[in-house]
Structures are given as structure tokens and as C-alpha cells.
Coordinates of C-alpha atoms in Angstrom, one line a residue:
M1 CA 5.4 -24.4 61.6
A2 CA 4.9 -21.7 59.1
D3 CA 7.2 -19.5 57.1
I4 CA 10.3 -21.5 57.7
I5 CA 13.4 -19.9 56.3
G6 CA 14.9 -22.5 53.9
E7 CA 11.8 -24.5 53.3
I8 CA 10.8 -25.1 49.6
S9 CA 7.5 -26.6 48.3
K10 CA 7.4 -30.2 46.9
E11 CA 6.3 -28.8 43.6
D12 CA 9.2 -26.2 43.3
F13 CA 11.6 -28.8 44.5
V14 CA 10.4 -31.4 41.9
K15 CA 10.7 -28.9 39.1
G16 CA 14.1 -27.5 40.2
Y17 CA 15.8 -30.8 40.8
A18 CA 14.4 -32.2 37.5
L19 CA 15.7 -29.3 35.5
N20 CA 19.2 -29.9 37.1
I21 CA 18.9 -33.6 35.9
Q22 CA 18.1 -32.5 32.4
K23 CA 21.1 -30.2 32.4
K24 CA 23.2 -33.1 33.6
E25 CA 24.1 -31.2 36.8
A26 CA 22.6 -33.4 39.5
A27 CA 24.1 -35.6 42.2
I28 CA 22.5 -37.6 45.0
F29 CA 23.9 -38.0 48.6
V30 CA 22.7 -41.2 50.2
G31 CA 22.6 -41.5 54.0
A32 CA 21.8 -44.4 56.5
G33 CA 18.2 -43.6 56.5
T34 CA 17.8 -45.1 53.0
S35 CA 19.2 -48.5 54.2
M36 CA 17.0 -48.8 57.2
P37 CA 13.9 -50.2 55.3
S38 CA 16.3 -53.1 54.4
G39 CA 17.0 -53.8 58.0
N40 CA 20.2 -51.7 58.5
H41 CA 20.7 -49.5 61.5
S42 CA 20.6 -45.8 61.9
W43 CA 23.8 -44.2 63.2
M44 CA 22.4 -44.1 66.7
E45 CA 21.5 -47.7 66.6
L46 CA 24.9 -48.6 65.3
I47 CA 26.7 -46.8 68.1
K48 CA 24.4 -47.8 71.0
P49 CA 26.4 -50.9 72.0
L50 CA 29.6 -48.8 72.2
A51 CA 27.7 -46.3 74.4
D52 CA 26.3 -49.1 76.6
A53 CA 29.7 -50.5 77.2
L54 CA 30.9 -47.0 78.2
K55 CA 27.7 -46.6 80.4
I56 CA 26.7 -43.5 78.5
N57 CA 23.0 -42.8 77.9
I58 CA 23.0 -42.3 74.1
N59 CA 19.6 -40.7 74.2
S60 CA 21.0 -37.8 76.1
Y61 CA 24.3 -37.4 74.1
N62 CA 24.2 -35.6 70.9
D63 CA 27.8 -36.1 69.5
L64 CA 27.8 -39.7 68.4
V65 CA 31.3 -39.3 67.0
D66 CA 32.6 -38.7 70.5
I67 CA 31.2 -42.0 71.6
T68 CA 33.1 -43.9 68.9
Q69 CA 36.2 -42.1 69.9
Y70 CA 35.8 -42.6 73.6
F71 CA 35.3 -46.4 72.9
L72 CA 38.4 -46.6 70.8
N73 CA 40.4 -44.8 73.4
D74 CA 39.1 -47.2 76.0
Q75 CA 40.2 -50.2 73.8
A76 CA 43.7 -48.7 73.5
G77 CA 43.2 -48.1 69.8
N78 CA 42.0 -51.6 69.0
R79 CA 39.2 -51.3 66.4
S80 CA 38.3 -55.0 66.3
F81 CA 35.0 -54.6 68.3
I82 CA 34.0 -51.5 66.2
N83 CA 34.8 -53.4 63.0
D84 CA 32.8 -56.4 64.2
R85 CA 29.9 -54.2 65.1
I86 CA 29.9 -52.6 61.6
L87 CA 30.0 -56.1 59.9
D88 CA 27.3 -57.7 62.2
S89 CA 24.8 -54.8 61.7
I90 CA 25.0 -54.4 58.0
S91 CA 22.9 -56.4 55.5
D92 CA 22.8 -56.2 51.8
Q93 CA 19.4 -57.9 51.7
Q94 CA 17.2 -55.6 49.6
H95 CA 13.8 -56.3 51.2
D96 CA 11.9 -54.4 48.6
N97 CA 13.4 -51.0 49.4
K98 CA 11.3 -48.6 47.5
T99 CA 13.4 -45.5 48.2
L100 CA 16.6 -47.0 47.0
Q101 CA 14.8 -48.5 44.0
A102 CA 13.4 -45.0 43.1
I103 CA 16.8 -43.4 43.6
A104 CA 18.5 -46.0 41.3
E105 CA 15.9 -45.3 38.6
L106 CA 16.5 -41.6 38.4
P107 CA 18.6 -40.6 35.4
V108 CA 21.5 -39.4 37.6
S109 CA 25.1 -40.7 37.1
T110 CA 26.8 -39.3 40.2
F111 CA 26.1 -40.8 43.7
W112 CA 27.8 -40.1 47.1
T113 CA 27.2 -42.1 50.2
T114 CA 28.5 -42.5 53.7
N115 CA 26.9 -45.9 54.0
Y116 CA 29.2 -48.9 54.3
D117 CA 26.7 -51.4 52.8
H118 CA 26.3 -52.3 49.1
L119 CA 22.6 -51.6 48.8
L120 CA 22.9 -48.5 46.5
E121 CA 25.2 -50.3 44.2
K122 CA 22.9 -53.5 44.2
Y123 CA 19.8 -51.4 43.3
L124 CA 21.7 -49.5 40.6
E125 CA 22.7 -52.8 39.0
K126 CA 19.2 -54.1 39.3
S127 CA 17.9 -51.1 37.4
G128 CA 20.3 -52.0 34.5
R129 CA 23.1 -49.6 35.3
K130 CA 26.7 -50.3 35.0
V131 CA 28.3 -49.1 38.3
D132 CA 31.8 -47.9 39.0
T133 CA 32.3 -47.9 42.8
K134 CA 35.0 -45.7 44.3
R135 CA 35.8 -47.0 47.8
N136 CA 39.0 -45.2 48.4
D137 CA 41.5 -42.7 46.9
A138 CA 43.3 -45.4 45.0
S139 CA 40.1 -46.4 43.1
L140 CA 39.6 -42.8 41.8
T141 CA 42.5 -43.3 39.2
N142 CA 40.7 -46.2 37.5
S143 CA 37.4 -46.1 35.8
I144 CA 35.1 -48.9 34.3
R145 CA 34.6 -48.6 30.6
G146 CA 30.9 -47.9 29.8
R147 CA 29.9 -46.9 33.3
D148 CA 26.7 -44.9 33.6
A149 CA 26.7 -44.7 37.4
T150 CA 29.6 -43.7 39.8
V151 CA 29.2 -44.4 43.5
F152 CA 31.6 -42.6 45.8
K153 CA 31.7 -44.2 49.2
M154 CA 33.5 -41.4 51.0
H155 CA 33.5 -43.1 54.5
G156 CA 34.5 -46.6 53.3
D157 CA 33.1 -49.9 52.6
K158 CA 32.3 -52.9 54.7
D159 CA 34.6 -55.0 52.5
D160 CA 37.6 -52.8 53.8
V161 CA 36.2 -52.2 57.4
N162 CA 39.6 -51.1 58.8
D163 CA 39.4 -48.0 56.6
T164 CA 36.0 -47.0 57.5
V165 CA 35.4 -43.4 58.9
I166 CA 33.7 -43.7 62.1
T167 CA 35.7 -42.1 65.0
R168 CA 36.3 -38.4 65.7
D169 CA 40.0 -38.9 64.6
D170 CA 38.8 -40.4 61.4
F171 CA 36.7 -37.3 60.7
M172 CA 39.3 -34.8 61.7
S173 CA 42.1 -36.4 59.6
Y174 CA 39.8 -37.1 56.6
D175 CA 41.4 -34.5 54.2
E176 CA 44.9 -35.6 55.2
K177 CA 44.2 -39.3 54.7
H178 CA 41.8 -39.0 51.7
P179 CA 42.9 -36.0 49.8
N180 CA 41.7 -37.2 46.3
M181 CA 38.3 -38.1 47.7
S182 CA 38.0 -34.7 49.4
T183 CA 38.9 -33.0 46.1
A184 CA 36.5 -35.0 44.1
L185 CA 33.7 -34.1 46.6
R186 CA 34.5 -30.4 46.5
G187 CA 34.5 -30.4 42.8
D188 CA 31.1 -32.0 42.6
F189 CA 29.7 -29.6 45.1
I190 CA 30.8 -26.8 42.8
N191 CA 29.6 -28.3 39.5
K192 CA 26.4 -30.3 40.6
T193 CA 23.2 -29.8 42.5
F194 CA 23.0 -32.4 45.4
L195 CA 19.9 -34.1 46.8
F196 CA 20.4 -35.4 50.3
I197 CA 18.2 -38.3 51.2
G198 CA 18.4 -40.4 54.4
Y199 CA 20.2 -38.0 56.7
S200 CA 18.9 -36.9 60.1
F201 CA 20.1 -33.8 61.8
N202 CA 21.9 -35.7 64.4
D203 CA 23.8 -37.7 61.9
P204 CA 27.5 -36.7 62.3
N205 CA 28.1 -37.5 58.6
L206 CA 25.8 -34.7 57.6
N207 CA 27.5 -32.2 60.0
Y208 CA 30.9 -33.1 58.4
I209 CA 29.5 -32.9 54.9
L210 CA 28.0 -29.4 55.6
G211 CA 31.5 -28.3 56.7
K212 CA 32.7 -29.3 53.2
V213 CA 29.9 -27.4 51.5
K214 CA 30.6 -24.3 53.5
R215 CA 34.3 -24.4 52.6
T216 CA 33.6 -25.0 49.0
N217 CA 32.2 -21.6 48.2
T218 CA 31.4 -19.1 50.8
T219 CA 30.1 -16.3 48.6
N220 CA 28.3 -18.0 45.6
Q221 CA 27.0 -21.1 46.8
R222 CA 25.1 -23.5 44.5
R223 CA 21.5 -24.5 45.6
H224 CA 21.2 -28.1 46.9
F225 CA 18.2 -30.0 48.4
C226 CA 17.4 -32.3 51.2
I227 CA 14.2 -34.3 52.1
V228 CA 13.4 -34.1 55.9
K229 CA 10.4 -35.6 57.8
R230 CA 8.5 -32.9 59.6
I231 CA 8.2 -33.0 63.4
Q232 CA 4.6 -34.1 64.1
K233 CA 2.8 -34.2 67.4
N234 CA 1.1 -37.5 66.8
D235 CA 4.6 -39.2 66.7
P236 CA 4.6 -41.8 69.6
I237 CA 7.8 -40.2 71.1
Y238 CA 5.7 -37.1 71.9
Q239 CA 2.8 -39.0 73.7
D240 CA 2.2 -37.2 76.9
N241 CA 5.2 -35.0 76.2
D242 CA 4.1 -31.6 74.9
Q243 CA 7.2 -29.9 76.1
K244 CA 9.6 -32.1 74.0
F245 CA 7.4 -31.8 71.0
Q246 CA 7.6 -28.0 71.2
Q247 CA 11.2 -28.0 71.7
D248 CA 11.9 -30.3 68.8
E249 CA 9.6 -28.3 66.5
V250 CA 11.5 -25.1 67.4
L251 CA 14.9 -26.9 66.9
Q252 CA 13.8 -28.2 63.5
K253 CA 12.9 -24.7 62.4
Y254 CA 16.4 -23.4 63.4
K255 CA 18.1 -26.4 61.8
V256 CA 16.3 -25.8 58.4
A257 CA 17.3 -22.2 58.6
D258 CA 20.9 -23.4 59.3
L259 CA 20.9 -25.6 56.2
N260 CA 19.7 -22.6 54.2
G261 CA 22.9 -20.9 55.1
Y262 CA 24.7 -23.7 53.4
G263 CA 22.7 -23.3 50.2
I264 CA 20.6 -26.4 51.1
K265 CA 16.8 -26.0 50.7
T266 CA 14.6 -28.4 52.8
V267 CA 11.4 -30.1 51.4
F268 CA 9.3 -31.6 54.1
V269 CA 7.4 -34.9 54.1
D270 CA 5.0 -36.1 56.8
S271 CA 6.1 -39.7 56.1
Y272 CA 9.1 -41.3 54.7
D273 CA 6.7 -43.4 52.5
E274 CA 6.2 -40.2 50.4
I275 CA 9.8 -40.2 49.2
P276 CA 9.6 -42.8 46.4
S277 CA 6.4 -41.1 44.9
I278 CA 8.3 -37.8 45.0
L279 CA 11.4 -39.3 43.2
Q280 CA 9.0 -40.8 40.7
D281 CA 7.6 -37.4 39.9
I282 CA 11.1 -36.1 39.5
K283 CA 11.9 -38.9 37.1
S284 CA 8.9 -38.1 35.0
K285 CA 9.8 -34.4 34.8
S286 CA 13.4 -35.0 34.2
V287 CA 12.8 -36.9 31.0
C288 CA 10.2 -34.5 29.6
N289 CA 12.9 -33.1 27.2
N290 CA 12.8 -36.6 25.6
V291 CA 9.9 -36.9 23.2
F292 CA 9.1 -40.3 21.7
I293 CA 7.2 -40.1 18.4
S294 CA 5.1 -43.2 17.8
G295 CA 3.6 -43.7 14.3
S296 CA 3.3 -45.7 11.2
I297 CA 1.6 -44.8 7.8
E298 CA 0.6 -46.9 4.8
D299 CA -2.6 -45.2 4.0
Y300 CA -2.5 -41.4 4.2
K301 CA -6.2 -40.8 4.1
D302 CA -6.9 -36.9 4.5
F303 CA -3.1 -36.4 3.9
D304 CA -1.2 -36.9 0.7
K305 CA 2.3 -38.4 1.2
S306 CA 4.0 -35.0 0.5
S307 CA 2.0 -33.1 3.3
A308 CA 2.4 -36.1 5.8
D309 CA 6.1 -36.0 5.2
K310 CA 6.2 -32.2 5.7
L311 CA 4.1 -32.5 8.9
I312 CA 6.4 -35.1 10.5
F313 CA 9.6 -33.3 9.2
K314 CA 8.5 -29.9 10.7
L315 CA 7.5 -31.5 13.9
A316 CA 10.9 -33.2 14.5
Y317 CA 12.7 -30.1 13.4
S318 CA 10.7 -27.9 15.7
L319 CA 11.3 -30.1 18.7
V320 CA 15.1 -30.2 18.1
E321 CA 15.1 -26.4 17.5
K322 CA 13.5 -26.1 21.1
N323 CA 16.3 -28.4 22.2
F324 CA 14.2 -31.5 22.9
K325 CA 15.6 -35.0 22.2
V326 CA 13.5 -36.9 19.7
I327 CA 13.2 -40.6 20.1
S328 CA 12.0 -42.7 17.1
G329 CA 11.2 -46.4 16.7
F330 CA 11.6 -45.9 12.9
G331 CA 7.9 -46.6 12.2
L332 CA 7.0 -47.0 8.4
G333 CA 6.4 -43.7 6.8
V334 CA 7.3 -41.8 10.0
G335 CA 10.8 -42.7 11.1
D336 CA 12.6 -41.5 8.0
N337 CA 10.9 -38.1 8.2
V338 CA 11.6 -37.8 12.0
I339 CA 15.3 -38.5 11.3
N340 CA 15.6 -36.0 8.4
G341 CA 13.8 -33.2 10.4
A342 CA 15.9 -33.8 13.5
L343 CA 19.2 -34.0 11.5
Q344 CA 18.4 -30.8 9.5
A345 CA 17.7 -28.9 12.8
I346 CA 20.9 -30.2 14.4
D347 CA 22.8 -28.9 11.3
D348 CA 21.0 -25.6 11.3
F349 CA 21.5 -24.6 14.9
D350 CA 24.6 -24.1 16.9
H351 CA 25.2 -26.1 20.1
R352 CA 23.0 -29.0 18.9
S353 CA 24.5 -32.5 19.1
L354 CA 23.3 -35.9 17.7
D355 CA 23.6 -37.6 21.1
D356 CA 21.6 -34.8 22.8
N357 CA 18.8 -34.4 20.2
L358 CA 18.2 -37.7 18.4
S359 CA 18.0 -41.3 19.6
L360 CA 16.9 -44.2 17.2
F361 CA 15.5 -47.6 18.1
P362 CA 14.9 -49.5 14.8
F363 CA 12.9 -52.6 15.7
P364 CA 14.8 -55.8 15.6
M365 CA 14.1 -58.0 12.6
A366 CA 12.2 -61.1 13.3
D367 CA 14.1 -64.4 13.4
T368 CA 12.6 -66.9 10.9
N369 CA 12.9 -69.5 13.6
E370 CA 10.9 -67.6 16.1
R371 CA 7.4 -68.3 16.9
T372 CA 4.8 -65.4 16.6
D373 CA 4.5 -65.1 20.4
E374 CA 8.3 -65.0 20.8
I375 CA 8.5 -62.2 18.3
K376 CA 5.6 -60.2 20.1
E377 CA 7.3 -60.7 23.4
R378 CA 10.6 -59.4 22.1
W379 CA 9.0 -56.4 20.5
T380 CA 7.1 -55.6 23.8
K381 CA 10.3 -55.7 25.7
Y382 CA 11.8 -53.4 23.1
R383 CA 8.8 -50.9 23.3
N384 CA 9.2 -50.8 27.1
K385 CA 12.9 -49.8 26.8
I386 CA 12.1 -47.1 24.2
I387 CA 9.2 -45.6 26.2
S388 CA 11.1 -45.8 29.6
E389 CA 13.7 -43.3 28.1
S390 CA 11.0 -40.8 27.2
G391 CA 9.0 -38.4 29.1
I392 CA 6.5 -37.3 26.5
C393 CA 4.9 -39.6 23.9
L394 CA 3.4 -38.3 20.7
F395 CA 1.1 -40.5 18.6
L396 CA 0.8 -39.9 14.9
F397 CA -1.3 -41.6 12.2
G398 CA -1.1 -45.3 13.2
N399 CA -2.3 -47.6 10.4
K400 CA -1.0 -50.6 8.4
K401 CA -2.0 -53.0 5.8
A402 CA -3.6 -56.3 7.0
S403 CA -2.8 -59.6 5.2
D404 CA -5.9 -59.1 3.0
G405 CA -4.7 -55.7 1.9
E406 CA -7.2 -53.8 4.1
T407 CA -6.0 -50.7 5.9
V408 CA -6.4 -51.3 9.7
P409 CA -5.3 -49.4 12.8
A410 CA -1.8 -50.3 14.0
N411 CA -1.9 -52.6 17.0
G412 CA 1.7 -51.7 17.8
M413 CA 0.7 -48.1 18.5
T414 CA -2.2 -49.4 20.8
E415 CA 0.4 -51.4 22.8
E416 CA 2.9 -48.4 22.9
F417 CA 0.0 -46.2 24.2
E418 CA -0.8 -48.7 27.1
I419 CA 2.8 -49.1 28.0
A420 CA 3.2 -45.2 28.1
R421 CA 0.1 -44.9 30.3
S422 CA 1.3 -47.7 32.6
M423 CA 4.6 -45.8 33.0
N424 CA 2.8 -42.5 33.7
K425 CA 4.2 -40.8 30.7
F426 CA 2.7 -37.6 29.3
I427 CA 0.7 -38.8 26.3
I428 CA -0.3 -36.5 23.4
P429 CA -2.2 -38.1 20.5
V430 CA -2.3 -36.0 17.5
G431 CA -5.9 -36.7 16.5
F432 CA -6.0 -34.9 13.2
T433 CA -3.6 -37.4 11.7
K434 CA -6.5 -39.9 11.9
Y435 CA -6.5 -43.7 12.3
K436 CA -5.2 -44.9 15.6
A437 CA -4.0 -41.4 16.7
E438 CA -7.6 -40.2 16.2
E439 CA -8.9 -43.0 18.4
L440 CA -6.5 -42.3 21.2
W441 CA -7.3 -38.6 21.1
K442 CA -11.0 -39.4 21.5
Q443 CA -10.1 -41.8 24.4
L444 CA -8.1 -39.1 26.2
N445 CA -10.6 -36.3 25.4
K446 CA -13.4 -38.2 27.3
D447 CA -11.4 -38.1 30.5
L448 CA -8.8 -35.5 29.9
P449 CA -5.6 -35.9 32.1
E450 CA -4.9 -33.0 34.5
Y451 CA -1.5 -32.4 32.6
L452 CA -3.3 -31.4 29.3
N453 CA -5.0 -28.0 28.8
S454 CA -8.4 -28.6 27.3
S455 CA -8.3 -25.7 25.0
D456 CA -5.0 -26.6 23.7
F457 CA -5.9 -30.3 23.4
Q458 CA -9.0 -29.4 21.3
Q459 CA -6.7 -27.9 18.6
L460 CA -5.3 -31.4 17.9
E461 CA -8.8 -32.8 16.9
N462 CA -9.0 -31.6 13.3
I463 CA -6.9 -29.9 10.6
E464 CA -8.6 -27.5 8.1
N465 CA -6.4 -28.4 5.2
T466 CA -3.0 -29.6 4.3
S467 CA -1.5 -26.4 3.0
E468 CA 2.0 -25.5 4.3
Q469 CA 0.8 -22.7 6.4
T470 CA -1.8 -24.9 8.2
I471 CA 0.6 -27.7 8.8
S472 CA 3.1 -25.1 10.3
K473 CA 0.3 -23.9 12.6
S474 CA -0.7 -27.4 13.6
V475 CA 2.9 -28.4 14.3
Q476 CA 3.2 -25.3 16.5
N477 CA 0.1 -26.3 18.5
V478 CA 1.7 -29.8 19.2
V479 CA 5.0 -28.2 20.2
N480 CA 3.3 -25.7 22.5
L481 CA 1.7 -28.7 24.3
V482 CA 5.2 -30.5 24.6
E483 CA 6.8 -27.2 26.1
Q484 CA 4.1 -26.9 28.7
L485 CA 5.0 -30.2 30.1
N486 CA 8.8 -29.5 30.3
P487 CA 10.1 -28.2 33.8
Q488 CA 12.5 -26.0 31.9
N489 CA 9.6 -23.9 30.7
N490 CA 7.7 -23.8 34.1

């Protein structure tokens, strides 16, 4: 299919949603499809035993909510079999669910789900998040202190199976029975950009949610996104059935256009296996306003102390001026100037805040009882934590005094470089500051990453002199490279 109304390219989607995350205006809506890799059922699989009992061919019946309602009516309102079906078919075994893992690692704090299982919560906790789960209206009035992820389970939870939303009556009376949850959902639709993952077009939950979107704001809708698998002729269900393929292809086109009418743009994938990689790209882009400055100085070499101080101060100042968040490990000779530059910019410019523009991670002091390998392991873990919260890593200077008094490259910077590379961070060594930073510049220059512009990167090789004018120009070259990597500027 070509020129589908409502389709958005992966590249534009990644940039757009990453920007919403940066602005703290992102939310994720998680559907049943995300739990299937862990062994849980789709909606159709969940409902099939009910349809079989009613002698209804589920493959030829589109409204699955009708089936649950018919079954409940047939049971004279007794939900016991439906409740047992929910409990028996749901597992919280994680089974290396890469999609949920990638979702949990995104720097998003608001999650909505129609799933009854606990997989989303478990993956969030596994990623180090403190989760506040809202299972019903009553739970909305209490919050867990220190939470950094809130999961709204709008259709209930397997631990309270009698209150799950599954029949047509449940859907129709939702606003009446769950007024606070409905209000919270409408509020988030107005204030946040949603990403829908794990919903198929015949999922009754999606149709209900779309109604909520439509009623939230009919004239000035916020843009949302969903990820959908493209109809493909090589799918086994279309073997020797060209007519069904052609019909489903046309239907998908009209359904995507229909989603567009709700303000939801569709990004297509050819395989669900692509989703974790796409989410990782979003994560990388979304933290590109967080810049980690790695560096230490004991020998200033081509710089005197005053000019090095000015360089670092101006760099931190300029980054905060551009509204980046500066992260520092408080390296010797570097960290104090990073702090001073960032604080001065925060003071000079309106609408800058300490929490949004500066984050400090002074290294823990070594315990005299610790062995050298224990200290190294603790510092490695600490470096991983620092770098994981950044998107762009700058490397400056990088030298220290050895035990014999000789100046040597800082091995800590080498480790931080390797960690940043393993995490696919955007790396910018400022070569003209010499020592380890120069080594890293030469290493990257041999095989220049695609995210670095060659002509801009070459400007970081040398510095003509350490005059204030030259330092200011060199700082601007570094900041220009940083800005190019931020989706806010693309």
C-alpha cells in the first residue's frame, strides 16, 4: 500500500515521540499483544472457549464483546466461568519479553493498560522503577511516595477478577462505575501524547479507548501514535487466498485512515520483532538533552589552568543556555567548573531549574576495608548508572598522576567510553583537549560513526591558541555537534 492517510515514517515517529518524552508529555498504552510473547492470550484466544460453548464460529464474528455478553446471559449472570478463564489463561512469567523490557526502560512515567496480568509492573520493577499501580477508582486517591512509574489498569486486574471489564455491559457502564478512572484517562489524553502498543484492529479495548479519545477533544486533538504490523502477502493465513489478502489490505488502509481521524498516526512494522529496536531508538533520542561530561585534569599540557577552567565553564554554561541537562561525575579539575558554569547559566536565564539542567554523581569514596577489585566493581556499576541516564557523552582531557608521579591517560575515561559505546550513546571526544580525549578522537575519526558530521568533527581535532575568543569558538563547535543529535532540533 502507498500513500496511506495517517501513516507516519519510523524516523518521524521516533523523533516526534522522543521529543514528547523530553517534554515530559508522553504516555504509553499497553495492549494484550505485548503479553503474548510471555505466553498470554490475545483477546480472540481468551474468548474462544466462550464462543465454542455458544457454538459461535469466532473467526467469522467480529464483535468479541458480544460473545462475552451472550455467554454471561446464557449463564444467568454467573461470571464464575469467565473469571476462571481469565485466571487460567494469564501468566506473569516473563519469558524474556523484549518488547515489555524495552517499554519499561523508556523514560516515561505514565502507563495505561487493558491487560489483567502483572507483566508490565514486573518489567518496570525489574528496570529499577518504583511502581504505583492503580487497579480501581479507590486506588487513585492514594499514591506511593517516590514513585517514578504509574500504571493505570483501566479494565481491572486478575487479583480482583470480579471487577474486570470484559462484557458489553461492563464497557457500556464503565463511565458510571469507574468515573474517576475515566476522568484520569481523559485528562491524560489532553495533556500527554500516547503510544499504543499491542493492540489489533479487532481488539474491543481499542475501539472503546478510541471513543474516549474522540470525546476528549473533537476540534483540537493532540497527536498520538500506534505501532501496527503491515498486512503481508507471505503471511501463512493468505496462502492460496489472494482474495482475503486483498480484502485485508484494503481494510487496513481504511482503518489507518480512521485512526488518523482520532489524531492517531500509524507507524508500520513488517514484524513485531522490530518493536524493541524502535523503542531503543526512541530511548536513545529521548535522552539526547542529557549530556554527560567525562573528564579529569592534573596536567594541563597545551592549556594553562585558567584557560582550561574557562573552556569547561563556557561549555557547561552554553549547554544549559540551550536548555540541555548537564551530568557530571565530578572529575578532578573538571567537575567544579561544570557545576559553576551550569549554575551561572541557571541563574542568568529564566525558566531554568536545577533539577532540569544539572545532575551530579560524585564518585563514592573507597572504603579502606575494600579490596581493589571491589572498589573497581563498585565504580564500574556507578559509571553504568551515570551513563545510562545520558544520551550524549563528551570526553575532555583525561589524565591523572600515576604512583610514580608521571602523567598518564585516565583509565576511568577509557572505561566510560567503552560503557557509552556498549549502550549506543552518542559519543563526542573533544580531541583538542589532548590526552585520553585526543586518543578517543583519533579512534572515532578512523571509523566515523554515522551520527557525526565529518567536517564538524574535524574541528575538534586541534585548537589554535587558548585566547578567550578561540575558546568561545571551540565551545560553540562542540555545542553545535550536541545540538545536531537532539531531536528537538531536527
